[in-house]
Coordinates of C-alpha atoms in Angstrom, one line a residue:
X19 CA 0.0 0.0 0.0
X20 CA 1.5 3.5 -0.9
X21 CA 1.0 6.3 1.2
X22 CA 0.3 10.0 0.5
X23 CA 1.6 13.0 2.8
X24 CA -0.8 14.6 5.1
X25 CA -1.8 17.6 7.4
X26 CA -4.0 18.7 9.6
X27 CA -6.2 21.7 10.4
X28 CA -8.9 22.3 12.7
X29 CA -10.0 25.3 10.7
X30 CA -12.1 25.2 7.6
X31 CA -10.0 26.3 4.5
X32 CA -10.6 29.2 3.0
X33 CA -12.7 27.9 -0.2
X34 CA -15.1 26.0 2.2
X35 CA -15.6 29.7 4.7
X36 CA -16.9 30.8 1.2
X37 CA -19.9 28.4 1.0
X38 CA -20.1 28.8 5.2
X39 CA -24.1 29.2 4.9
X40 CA -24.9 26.5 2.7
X41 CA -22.2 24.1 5.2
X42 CA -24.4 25.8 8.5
X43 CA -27.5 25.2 6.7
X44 CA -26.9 21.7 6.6
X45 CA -24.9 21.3 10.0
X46 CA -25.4 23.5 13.4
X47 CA -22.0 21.3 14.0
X48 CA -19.6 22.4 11.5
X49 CA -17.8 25.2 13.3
X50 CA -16.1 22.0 15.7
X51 CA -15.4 19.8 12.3
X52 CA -11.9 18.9 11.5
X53 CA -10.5 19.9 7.8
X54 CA -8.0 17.5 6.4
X55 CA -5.9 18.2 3.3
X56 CA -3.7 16.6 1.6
X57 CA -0.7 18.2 -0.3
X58 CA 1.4 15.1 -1.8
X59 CA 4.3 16.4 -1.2
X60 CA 5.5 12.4 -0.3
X61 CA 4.0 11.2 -3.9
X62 CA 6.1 8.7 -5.3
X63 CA 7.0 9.8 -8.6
X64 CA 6.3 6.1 -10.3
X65 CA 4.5 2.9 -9.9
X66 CA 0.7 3.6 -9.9
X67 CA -1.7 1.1 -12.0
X68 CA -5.0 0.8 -12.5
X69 CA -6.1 -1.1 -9.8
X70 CA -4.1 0.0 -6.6
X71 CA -5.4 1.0 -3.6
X72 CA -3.6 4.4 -1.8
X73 CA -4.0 4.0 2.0
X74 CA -4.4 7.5 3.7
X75 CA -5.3 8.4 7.6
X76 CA -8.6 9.1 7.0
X77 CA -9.4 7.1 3.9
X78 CA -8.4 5.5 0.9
X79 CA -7.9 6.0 -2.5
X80 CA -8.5 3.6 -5.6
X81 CA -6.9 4.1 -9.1
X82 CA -10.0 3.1 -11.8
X83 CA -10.2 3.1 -15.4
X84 CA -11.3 6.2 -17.1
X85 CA -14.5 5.1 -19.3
X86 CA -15.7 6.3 -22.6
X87 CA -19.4 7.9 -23.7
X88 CA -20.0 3.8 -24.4
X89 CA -18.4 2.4 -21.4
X90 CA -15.1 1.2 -23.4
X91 CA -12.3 1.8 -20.6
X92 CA -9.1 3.7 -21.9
X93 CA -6.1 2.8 -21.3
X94 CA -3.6 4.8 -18.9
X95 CA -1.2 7.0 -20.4
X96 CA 2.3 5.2 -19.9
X97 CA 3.4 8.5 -18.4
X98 CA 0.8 7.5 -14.8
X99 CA 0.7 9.5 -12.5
X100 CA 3.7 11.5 -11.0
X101 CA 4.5 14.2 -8.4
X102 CA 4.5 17.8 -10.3
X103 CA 6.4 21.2 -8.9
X104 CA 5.7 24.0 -11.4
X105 CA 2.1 23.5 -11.4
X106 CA -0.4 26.3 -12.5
X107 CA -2.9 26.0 -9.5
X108 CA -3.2 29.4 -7.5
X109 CA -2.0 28.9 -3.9
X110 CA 0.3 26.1 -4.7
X111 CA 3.4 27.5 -3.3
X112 CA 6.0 25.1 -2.6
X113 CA 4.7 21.8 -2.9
X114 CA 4.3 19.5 -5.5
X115 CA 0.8 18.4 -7.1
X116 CA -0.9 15.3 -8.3
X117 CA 0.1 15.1 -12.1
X118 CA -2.7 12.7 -13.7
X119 CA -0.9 12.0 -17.5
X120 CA -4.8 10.5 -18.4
X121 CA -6.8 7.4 -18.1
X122 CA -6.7 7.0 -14.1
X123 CA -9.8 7.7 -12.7
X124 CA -9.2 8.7 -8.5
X125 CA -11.8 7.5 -6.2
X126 CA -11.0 8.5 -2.8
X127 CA -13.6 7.0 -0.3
X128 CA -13.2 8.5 3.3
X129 CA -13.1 6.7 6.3
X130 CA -16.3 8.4 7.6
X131 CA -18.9 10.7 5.1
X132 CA -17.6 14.3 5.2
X133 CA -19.5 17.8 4.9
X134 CA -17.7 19.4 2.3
X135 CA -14.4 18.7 0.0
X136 CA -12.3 21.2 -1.8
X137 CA -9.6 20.6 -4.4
X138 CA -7.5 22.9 -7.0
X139 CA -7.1 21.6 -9.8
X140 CA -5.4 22.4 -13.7
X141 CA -6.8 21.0 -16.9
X142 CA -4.6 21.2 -20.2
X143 CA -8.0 21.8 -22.9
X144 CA -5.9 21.4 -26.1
X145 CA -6.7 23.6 -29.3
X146 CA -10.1 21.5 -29.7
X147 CA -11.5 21.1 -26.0
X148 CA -12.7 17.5 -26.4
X149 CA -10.9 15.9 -23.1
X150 CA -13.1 13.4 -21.7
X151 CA -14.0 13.9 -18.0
X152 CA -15.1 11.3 -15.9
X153 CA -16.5 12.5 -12.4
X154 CA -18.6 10.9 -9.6
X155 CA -20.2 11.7 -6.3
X156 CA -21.9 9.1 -3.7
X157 CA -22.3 6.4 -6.6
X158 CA -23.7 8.4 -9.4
X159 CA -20.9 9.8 -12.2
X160 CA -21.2 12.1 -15.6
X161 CA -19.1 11.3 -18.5
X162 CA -18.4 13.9 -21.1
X163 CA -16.0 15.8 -23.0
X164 CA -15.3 19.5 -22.4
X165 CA -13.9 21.3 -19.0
X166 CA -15.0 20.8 -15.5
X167 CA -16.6 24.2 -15.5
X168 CA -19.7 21.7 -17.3
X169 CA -20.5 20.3 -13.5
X170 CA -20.7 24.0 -12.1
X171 CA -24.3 24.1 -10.1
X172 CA -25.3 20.6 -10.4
X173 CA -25.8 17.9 -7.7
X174 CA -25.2 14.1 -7.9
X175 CA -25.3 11.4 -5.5
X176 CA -27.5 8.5 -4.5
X177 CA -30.1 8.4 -1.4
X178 CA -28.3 5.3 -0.3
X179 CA -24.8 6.1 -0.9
X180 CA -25.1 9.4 1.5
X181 CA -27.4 11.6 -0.5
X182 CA -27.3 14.6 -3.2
X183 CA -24.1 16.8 -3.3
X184 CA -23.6 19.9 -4.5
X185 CA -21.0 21.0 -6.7
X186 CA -19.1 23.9 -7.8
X187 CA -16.5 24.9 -9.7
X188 CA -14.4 28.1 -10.3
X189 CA -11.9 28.0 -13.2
X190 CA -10.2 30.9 -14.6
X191 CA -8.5 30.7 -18.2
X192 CA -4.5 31.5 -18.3
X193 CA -3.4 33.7 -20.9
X194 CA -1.8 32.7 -24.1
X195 CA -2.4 28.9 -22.5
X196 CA -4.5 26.1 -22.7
X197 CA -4.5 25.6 -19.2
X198 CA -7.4 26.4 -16.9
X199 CA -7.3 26.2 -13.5
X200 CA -9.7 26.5 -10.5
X201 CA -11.3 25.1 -7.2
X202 CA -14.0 22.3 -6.9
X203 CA -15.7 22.4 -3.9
X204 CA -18.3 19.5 -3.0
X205 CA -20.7 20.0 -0.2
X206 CA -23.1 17.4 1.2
X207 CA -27.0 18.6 0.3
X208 CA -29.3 15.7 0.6
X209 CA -32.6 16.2 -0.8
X210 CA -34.3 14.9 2.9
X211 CA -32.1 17.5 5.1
X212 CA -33.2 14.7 7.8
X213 CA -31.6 11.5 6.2
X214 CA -29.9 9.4 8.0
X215 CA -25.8 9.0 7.7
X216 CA -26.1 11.7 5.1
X217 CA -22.5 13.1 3.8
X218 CA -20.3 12.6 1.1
X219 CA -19.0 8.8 1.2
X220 CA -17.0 8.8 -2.2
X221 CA -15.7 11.3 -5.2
X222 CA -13.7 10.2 -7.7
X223 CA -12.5 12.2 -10.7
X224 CA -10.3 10.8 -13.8
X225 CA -9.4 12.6 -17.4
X226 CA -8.4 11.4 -20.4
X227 CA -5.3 14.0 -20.8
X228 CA -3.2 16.1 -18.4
X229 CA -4.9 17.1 -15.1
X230 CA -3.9 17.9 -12.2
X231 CA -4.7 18.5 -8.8
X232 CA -3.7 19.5 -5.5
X233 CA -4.7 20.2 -1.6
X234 CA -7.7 18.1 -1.5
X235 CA -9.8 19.1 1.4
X236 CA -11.9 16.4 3.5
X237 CA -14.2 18.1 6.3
X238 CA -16.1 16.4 8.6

């Protein structure tokens, strides 16, 4: 089992203080719930296949298969995945990122269901914008081609798998690039406010082509 570098906060990072009223709409608990990020600054640069689990402290992470429009898997780019320093993701600073080449999908499935998750991520578009995106939420994923800016405002998740959650998604064009780059933050919005073991219990996000992603937020 390979391990990924992690901190600690017991403050909420700044990107989930933004959606504080939707999170205290939800939760009359949130202002004592524990943020956990993860930075992978101890990535190992090589080895990752489809198929590996990632242990973590609070959860784990499972490398899938990107899929098609019809299902057809694609094949990883020989390239994996690899630790990245000069990454365009505001905030970065010092640390290296996730660098997904394409064809993993990353399911990360916390211990317990969290509140709300945040993550920065970069996207490479190309000259034609036709990367294919796979993204899920609480068993229920959207495959398509285009950016991530596509999943802005909508919710997914099953009633049994901890409930709706909503997403958004902030990404700002860089000039003379085909790089955008932004923040996704998921937050836990069942349609019964009063279900039981409601929360997000799994996201997973995958790309056909250059994507990466760093300081993925987990709060309880």
């Amino acid at each position: 089992m390979k391990s990924i570098n992690q901190k600690q906060s017991t403050s909420m990072s700044p990107k989930v203080a933004v959606i504080g009223a939707l999170v205290l709409a939800l939760s009359g608990a949130v202002s004592h719930a524990e943020t956990y990020c993860y930075d992978f600054s101890n990535f190992a640069s090589t080895g990752y296949e489809v198929g590996d689990t990632i242990s973590t402290a609070h959860g784990d992470i499972n490398l899938l298969e990107v899929f098609d429009e019809n299902l057809n898997p694609m094949l990883p780019n020989p390239s994996g995945l690899t630790s990245h320093n000069n990454v365009p993701i505001p905030g970065q600073g010092e640390n290296p990122s996730l660098f997904n080449h394409g064809g993993f999908t990353i399911q990360v499935v916390p211990n317990s269901p969290m509140l709300a998750v945040t993550l920065k991520f970069a996207e490479n578009t190309g000259a034609t914008d036709q990367q294919l995106w796979n993204f899920g939420v609480n068993n229920e994923r959207q495959i398509w081609r285009g950016q991530l800016s596509t999943l802005d405002g909508q919710s997914l998740g099953e009633p049994t798998y901890g409930g709706r959650v909503r997403i958004a998604v902030g990404g700002v064009q860089m000039p003379d690039s085909y790089w955008v780059r932004g923040m996704v933050t998921l937050a836990s919005d069942p349609v019964n406010p009063l279900l039981p073991n409601r929360g997000i219990e799994r996201f997973s996000f995958g790309r056909s082509s250059q994507l990466i992603v760093d300081d993925v937020c987990m709060t309880e």
